[in-house]
PDB file of C-alpha atoms in Angstrom:
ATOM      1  CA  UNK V   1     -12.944   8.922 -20.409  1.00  0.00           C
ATOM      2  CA  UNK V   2     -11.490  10.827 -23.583  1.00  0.00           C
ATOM      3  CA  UNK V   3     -13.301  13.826 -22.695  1.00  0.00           C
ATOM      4  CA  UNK V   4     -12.651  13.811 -19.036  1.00  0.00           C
ATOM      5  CA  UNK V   5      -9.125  12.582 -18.711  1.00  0.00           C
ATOM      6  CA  UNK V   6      -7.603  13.282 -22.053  1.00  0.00           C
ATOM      7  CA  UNK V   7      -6.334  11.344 -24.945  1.00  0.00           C
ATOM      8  CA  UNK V   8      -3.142  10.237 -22.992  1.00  0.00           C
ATOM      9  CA  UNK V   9      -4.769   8.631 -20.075  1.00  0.00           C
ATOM     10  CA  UNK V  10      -7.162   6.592 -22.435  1.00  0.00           C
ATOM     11  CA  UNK V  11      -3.900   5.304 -24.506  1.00  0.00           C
ATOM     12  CA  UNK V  12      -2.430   4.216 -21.533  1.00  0.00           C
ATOM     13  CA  UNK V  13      -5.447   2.813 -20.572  1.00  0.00           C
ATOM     14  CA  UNK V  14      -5.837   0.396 -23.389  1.00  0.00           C
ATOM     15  CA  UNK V  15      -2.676  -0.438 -24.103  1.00  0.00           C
ATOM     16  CA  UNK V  16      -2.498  -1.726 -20.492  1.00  0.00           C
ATOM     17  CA  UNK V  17      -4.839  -3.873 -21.249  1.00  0.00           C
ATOM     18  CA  UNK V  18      -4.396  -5.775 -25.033  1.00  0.00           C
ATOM     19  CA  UNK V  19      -0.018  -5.137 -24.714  1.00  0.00           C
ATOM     20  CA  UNK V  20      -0.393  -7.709 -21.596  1.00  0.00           C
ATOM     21  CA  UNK V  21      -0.257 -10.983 -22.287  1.00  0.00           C
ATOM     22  CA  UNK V  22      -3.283 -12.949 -21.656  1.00  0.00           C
ATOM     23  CA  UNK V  23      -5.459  -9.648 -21.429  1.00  0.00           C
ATOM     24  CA  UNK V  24      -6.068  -9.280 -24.806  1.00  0.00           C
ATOM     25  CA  UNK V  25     -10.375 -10.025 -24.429  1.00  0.00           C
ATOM     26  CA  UNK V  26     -10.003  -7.929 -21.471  1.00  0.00           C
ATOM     27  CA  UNK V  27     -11.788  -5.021 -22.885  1.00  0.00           C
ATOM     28  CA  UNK V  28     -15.132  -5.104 -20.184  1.00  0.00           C
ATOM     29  CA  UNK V  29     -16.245  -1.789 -19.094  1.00  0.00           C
ATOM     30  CA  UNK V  30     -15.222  -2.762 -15.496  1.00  0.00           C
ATOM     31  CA  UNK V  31     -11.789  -3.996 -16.801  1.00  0.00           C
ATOM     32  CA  UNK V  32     -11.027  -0.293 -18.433  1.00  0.00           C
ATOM     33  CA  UNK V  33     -12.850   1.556 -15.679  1.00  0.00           C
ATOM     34  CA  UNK V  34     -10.537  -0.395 -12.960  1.00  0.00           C
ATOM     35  CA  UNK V  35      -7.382   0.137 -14.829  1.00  0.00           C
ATOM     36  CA  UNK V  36      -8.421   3.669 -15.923  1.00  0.00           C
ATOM     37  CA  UNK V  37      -9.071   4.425 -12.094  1.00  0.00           C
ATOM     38  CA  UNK V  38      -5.651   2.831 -10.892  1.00  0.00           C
ATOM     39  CA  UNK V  39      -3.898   4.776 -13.400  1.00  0.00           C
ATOM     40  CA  UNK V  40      -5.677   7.804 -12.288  1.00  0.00           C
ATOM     41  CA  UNK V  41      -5.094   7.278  -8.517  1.00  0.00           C
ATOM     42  CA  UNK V  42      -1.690   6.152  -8.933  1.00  0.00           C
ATOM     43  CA  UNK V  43       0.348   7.722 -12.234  1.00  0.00           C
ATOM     44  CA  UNK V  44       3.711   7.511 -11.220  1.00  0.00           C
ATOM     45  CA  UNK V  45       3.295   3.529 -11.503  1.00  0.00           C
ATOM     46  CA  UNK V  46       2.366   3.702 -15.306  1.00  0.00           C
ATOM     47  CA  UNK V  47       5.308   6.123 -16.080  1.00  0.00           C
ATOM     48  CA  UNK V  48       7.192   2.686 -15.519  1.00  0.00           C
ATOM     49  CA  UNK V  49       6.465   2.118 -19.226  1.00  0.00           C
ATOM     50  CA  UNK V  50       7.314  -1.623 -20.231  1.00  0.00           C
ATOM     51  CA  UNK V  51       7.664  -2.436 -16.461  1.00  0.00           C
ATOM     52  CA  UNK V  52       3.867  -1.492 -15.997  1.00  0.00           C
ATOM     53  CA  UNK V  53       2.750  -3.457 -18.835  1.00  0.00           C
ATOM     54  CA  UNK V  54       4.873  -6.432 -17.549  1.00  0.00           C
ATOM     55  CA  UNK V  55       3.326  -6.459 -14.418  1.00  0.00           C
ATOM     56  CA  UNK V  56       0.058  -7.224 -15.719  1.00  0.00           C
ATOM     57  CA  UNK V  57       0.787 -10.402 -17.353  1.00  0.00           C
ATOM     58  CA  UNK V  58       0.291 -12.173 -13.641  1.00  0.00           C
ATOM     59  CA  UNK V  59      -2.813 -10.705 -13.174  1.00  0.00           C
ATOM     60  CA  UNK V  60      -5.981 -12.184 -15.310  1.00  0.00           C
ATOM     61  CA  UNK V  61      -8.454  -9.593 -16.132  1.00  0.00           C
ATOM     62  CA  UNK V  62     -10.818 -11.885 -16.871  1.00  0.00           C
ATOM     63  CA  UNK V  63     -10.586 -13.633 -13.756  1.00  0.00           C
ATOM     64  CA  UNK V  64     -10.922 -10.662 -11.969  1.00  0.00           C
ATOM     65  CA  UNK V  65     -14.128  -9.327 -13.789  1.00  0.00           C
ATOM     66  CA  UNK V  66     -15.676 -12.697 -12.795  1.00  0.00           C
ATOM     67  CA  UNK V  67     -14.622 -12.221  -9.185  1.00  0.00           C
ATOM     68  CA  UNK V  68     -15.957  -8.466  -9.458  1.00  0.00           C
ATOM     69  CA  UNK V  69     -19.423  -9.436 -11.041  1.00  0.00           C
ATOM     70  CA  UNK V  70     -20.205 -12.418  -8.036  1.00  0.00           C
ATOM     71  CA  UNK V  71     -19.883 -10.415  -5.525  1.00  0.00           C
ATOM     72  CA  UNK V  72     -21.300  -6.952  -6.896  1.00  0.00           C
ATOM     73  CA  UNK V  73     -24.117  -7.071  -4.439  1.00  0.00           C
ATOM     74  CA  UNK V  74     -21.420  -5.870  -2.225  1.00  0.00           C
ATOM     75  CA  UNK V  75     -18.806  -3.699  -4.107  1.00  0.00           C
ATOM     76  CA  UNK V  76     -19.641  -2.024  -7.763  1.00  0.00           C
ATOM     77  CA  UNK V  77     -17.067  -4.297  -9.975  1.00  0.00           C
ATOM     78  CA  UNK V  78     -15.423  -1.252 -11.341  1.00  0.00           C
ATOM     79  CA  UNK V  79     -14.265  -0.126  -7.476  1.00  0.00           C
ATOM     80  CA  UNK V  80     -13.779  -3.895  -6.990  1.00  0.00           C
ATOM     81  CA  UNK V  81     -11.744  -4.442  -9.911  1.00  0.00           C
ATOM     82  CA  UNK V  82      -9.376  -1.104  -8.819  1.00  0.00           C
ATOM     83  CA  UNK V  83      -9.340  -2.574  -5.693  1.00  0.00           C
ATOM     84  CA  UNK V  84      -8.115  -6.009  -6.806  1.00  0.00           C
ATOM     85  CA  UNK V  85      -5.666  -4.378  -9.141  1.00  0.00           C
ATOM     86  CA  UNK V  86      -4.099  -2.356  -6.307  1.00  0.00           C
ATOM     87  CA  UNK V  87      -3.749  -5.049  -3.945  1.00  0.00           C
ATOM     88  CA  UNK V  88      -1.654  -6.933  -6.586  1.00  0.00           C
ATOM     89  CA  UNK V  89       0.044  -4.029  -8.150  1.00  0.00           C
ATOM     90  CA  UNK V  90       1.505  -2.144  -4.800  1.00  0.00           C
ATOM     91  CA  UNK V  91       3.409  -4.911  -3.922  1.00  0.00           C
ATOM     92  CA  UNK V  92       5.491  -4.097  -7.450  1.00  0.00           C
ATOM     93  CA  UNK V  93       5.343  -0.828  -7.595  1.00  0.00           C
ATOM     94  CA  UNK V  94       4.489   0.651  -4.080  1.00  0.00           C
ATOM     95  CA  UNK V  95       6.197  -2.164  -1.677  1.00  0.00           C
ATOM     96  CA  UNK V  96       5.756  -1.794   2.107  1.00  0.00           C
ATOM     97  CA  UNK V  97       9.495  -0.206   3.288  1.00  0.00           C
ATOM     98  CA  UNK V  98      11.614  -3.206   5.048  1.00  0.00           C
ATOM     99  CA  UNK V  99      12.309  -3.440   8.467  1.00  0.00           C
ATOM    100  CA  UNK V 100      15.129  -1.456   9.256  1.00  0.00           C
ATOM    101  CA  UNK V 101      17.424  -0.374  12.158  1.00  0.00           C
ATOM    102  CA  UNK V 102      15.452   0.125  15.520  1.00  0.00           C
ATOM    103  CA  UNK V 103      16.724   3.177  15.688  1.00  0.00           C
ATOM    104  CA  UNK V 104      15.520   4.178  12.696  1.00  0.00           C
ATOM    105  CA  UNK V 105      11.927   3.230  13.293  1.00  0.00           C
ATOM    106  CA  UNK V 106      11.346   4.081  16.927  1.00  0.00           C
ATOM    107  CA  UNK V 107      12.383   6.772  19.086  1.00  0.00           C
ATOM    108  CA  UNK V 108      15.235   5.496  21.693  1.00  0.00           C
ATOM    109  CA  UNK V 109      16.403   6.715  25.085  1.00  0.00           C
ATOM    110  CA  UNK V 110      18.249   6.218  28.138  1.00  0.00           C
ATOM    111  CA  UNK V 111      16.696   6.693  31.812  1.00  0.00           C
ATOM    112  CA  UNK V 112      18.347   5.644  34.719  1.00  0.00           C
ATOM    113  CA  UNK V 113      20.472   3.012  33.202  1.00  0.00           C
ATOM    114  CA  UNK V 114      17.454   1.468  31.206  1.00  0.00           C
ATOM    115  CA  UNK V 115      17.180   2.034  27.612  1.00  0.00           C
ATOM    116  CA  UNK V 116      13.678   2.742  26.661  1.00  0.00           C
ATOM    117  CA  UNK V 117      12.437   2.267  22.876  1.00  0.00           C
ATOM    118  CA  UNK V 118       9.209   3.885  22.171  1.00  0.00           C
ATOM    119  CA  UNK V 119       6.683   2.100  19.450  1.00  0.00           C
ATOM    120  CA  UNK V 120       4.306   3.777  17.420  1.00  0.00           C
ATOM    121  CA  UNK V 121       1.109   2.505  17.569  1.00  0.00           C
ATOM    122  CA  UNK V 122       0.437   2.950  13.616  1.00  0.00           C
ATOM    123  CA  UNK V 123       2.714   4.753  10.782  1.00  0.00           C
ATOM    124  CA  UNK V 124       1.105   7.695  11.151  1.00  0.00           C
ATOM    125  CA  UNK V 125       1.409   7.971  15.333  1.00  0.00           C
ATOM    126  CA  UNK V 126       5.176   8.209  14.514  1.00  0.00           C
ATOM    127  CA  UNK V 127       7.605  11.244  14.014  1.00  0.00           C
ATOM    128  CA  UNK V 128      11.040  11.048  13.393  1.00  0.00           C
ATOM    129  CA  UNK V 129      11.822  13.987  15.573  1.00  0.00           C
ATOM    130  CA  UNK V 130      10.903  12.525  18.707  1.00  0.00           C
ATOM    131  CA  UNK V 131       7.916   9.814  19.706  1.00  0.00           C
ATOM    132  CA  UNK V 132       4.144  10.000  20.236  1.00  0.00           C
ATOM    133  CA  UNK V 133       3.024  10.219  23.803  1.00  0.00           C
ATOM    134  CA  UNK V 134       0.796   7.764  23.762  1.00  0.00           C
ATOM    135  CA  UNK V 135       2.934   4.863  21.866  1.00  0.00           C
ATOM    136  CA  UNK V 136       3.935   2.092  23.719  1.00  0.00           C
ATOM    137  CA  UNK V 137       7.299   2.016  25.294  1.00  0.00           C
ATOM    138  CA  UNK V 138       9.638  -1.090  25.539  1.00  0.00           C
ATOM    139  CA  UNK V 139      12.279  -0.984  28.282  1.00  0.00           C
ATOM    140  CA  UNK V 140      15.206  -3.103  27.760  1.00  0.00           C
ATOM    141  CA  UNK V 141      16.727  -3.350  31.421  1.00  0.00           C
ATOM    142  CA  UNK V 142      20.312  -4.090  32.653  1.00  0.00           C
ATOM    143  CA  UNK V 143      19.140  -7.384  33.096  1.00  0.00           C
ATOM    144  CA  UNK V 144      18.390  -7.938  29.776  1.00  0.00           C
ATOM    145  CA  UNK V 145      14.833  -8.065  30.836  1.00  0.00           C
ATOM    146  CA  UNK V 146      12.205  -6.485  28.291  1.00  0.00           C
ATOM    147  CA  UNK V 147       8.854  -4.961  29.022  1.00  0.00           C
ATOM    148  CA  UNK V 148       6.090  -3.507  27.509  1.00  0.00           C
ATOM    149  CA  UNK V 149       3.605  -0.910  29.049  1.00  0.00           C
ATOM    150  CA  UNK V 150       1.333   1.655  27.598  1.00  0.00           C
ATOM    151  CA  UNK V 151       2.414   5.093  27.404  1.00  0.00           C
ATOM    152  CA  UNK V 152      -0.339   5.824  29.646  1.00  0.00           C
ATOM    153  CA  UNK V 153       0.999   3.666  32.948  1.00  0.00           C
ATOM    154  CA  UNK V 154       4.768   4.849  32.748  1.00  0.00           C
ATOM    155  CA  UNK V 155       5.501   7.477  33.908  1.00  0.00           C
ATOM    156  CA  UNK V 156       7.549   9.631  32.534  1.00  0.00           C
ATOM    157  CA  UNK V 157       7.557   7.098  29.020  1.00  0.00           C
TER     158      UNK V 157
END
């Protein structure tokens, strides 16, 4: 790791693990492999200094090791432990963005007195600058009835 990543990374690495509380005996070659990996993959979350450290006094190493090692028949434990520590640590330092305006998060029009919202079908299915084609729309009536159809059966949606 010294070699490959620098001194630096393995500092970080280390002191991640004995400056948390509780994770002192952490030192297991899947522990420092996970955390090394997770600091590799994601190094803007360990520039939080004290706040990184912090965040790793709710997670238990240990536990996690143990959790890695029964079910290594499936996942290597040092891809299950960077796995584990992502799904906790994201939430901190990576947190989904809230639900905002509709109008911020879907692409709106107006045809023939109906308003028509169009959804994207995943994150990445979405542009700002105008919708996908195939998203589904949602058409919000006069009547105040709503309606959703794929992109596919409306036309012109």
């Amino acid at each position: 790791m010294l070699v490959e990543h620098g001194e630096g990374h393995l500092i970080i690495t280390l002191r991640t693990i004995v400056e948390s509380s509780g994770n002192e005996r952490a030192l297991t070659a899947a522990g420092i492999q996970g955390v090394s990996d997770l600091v590799l993959a994601h190094a803007s979350w360990s520039d939080h200094g004290l706040a990184w450290i912090e965040a790793f006094y709710n997670i238990d190493l240990i536990e996690l090791a143990k959790i890695a090692k029964a079910n290594r028949k499936a996942v290597p434990k040092r891809e299950a432990m960077a796995a584990m520590l992502y799904e906790r640590l994201a939430l901190i330092f990576d947190p989904p963005p809230k639900p905002g305006n509709i109008a911020h998060s879907s692409t709106l029009e107006r045809r023939h007195g109906t308003l028509i919202c169009r959804l994207p079908d995943q994150a990445s299915d979405f542009s700002p600058r105008g919708g996908n084609a195939h998203a589904p729309c949602v058409s919000f009536s006069r009547h105040s009835r709503a309606y959703i159809n794929s992109a596919s059966h409306v036309a012109g949606c």
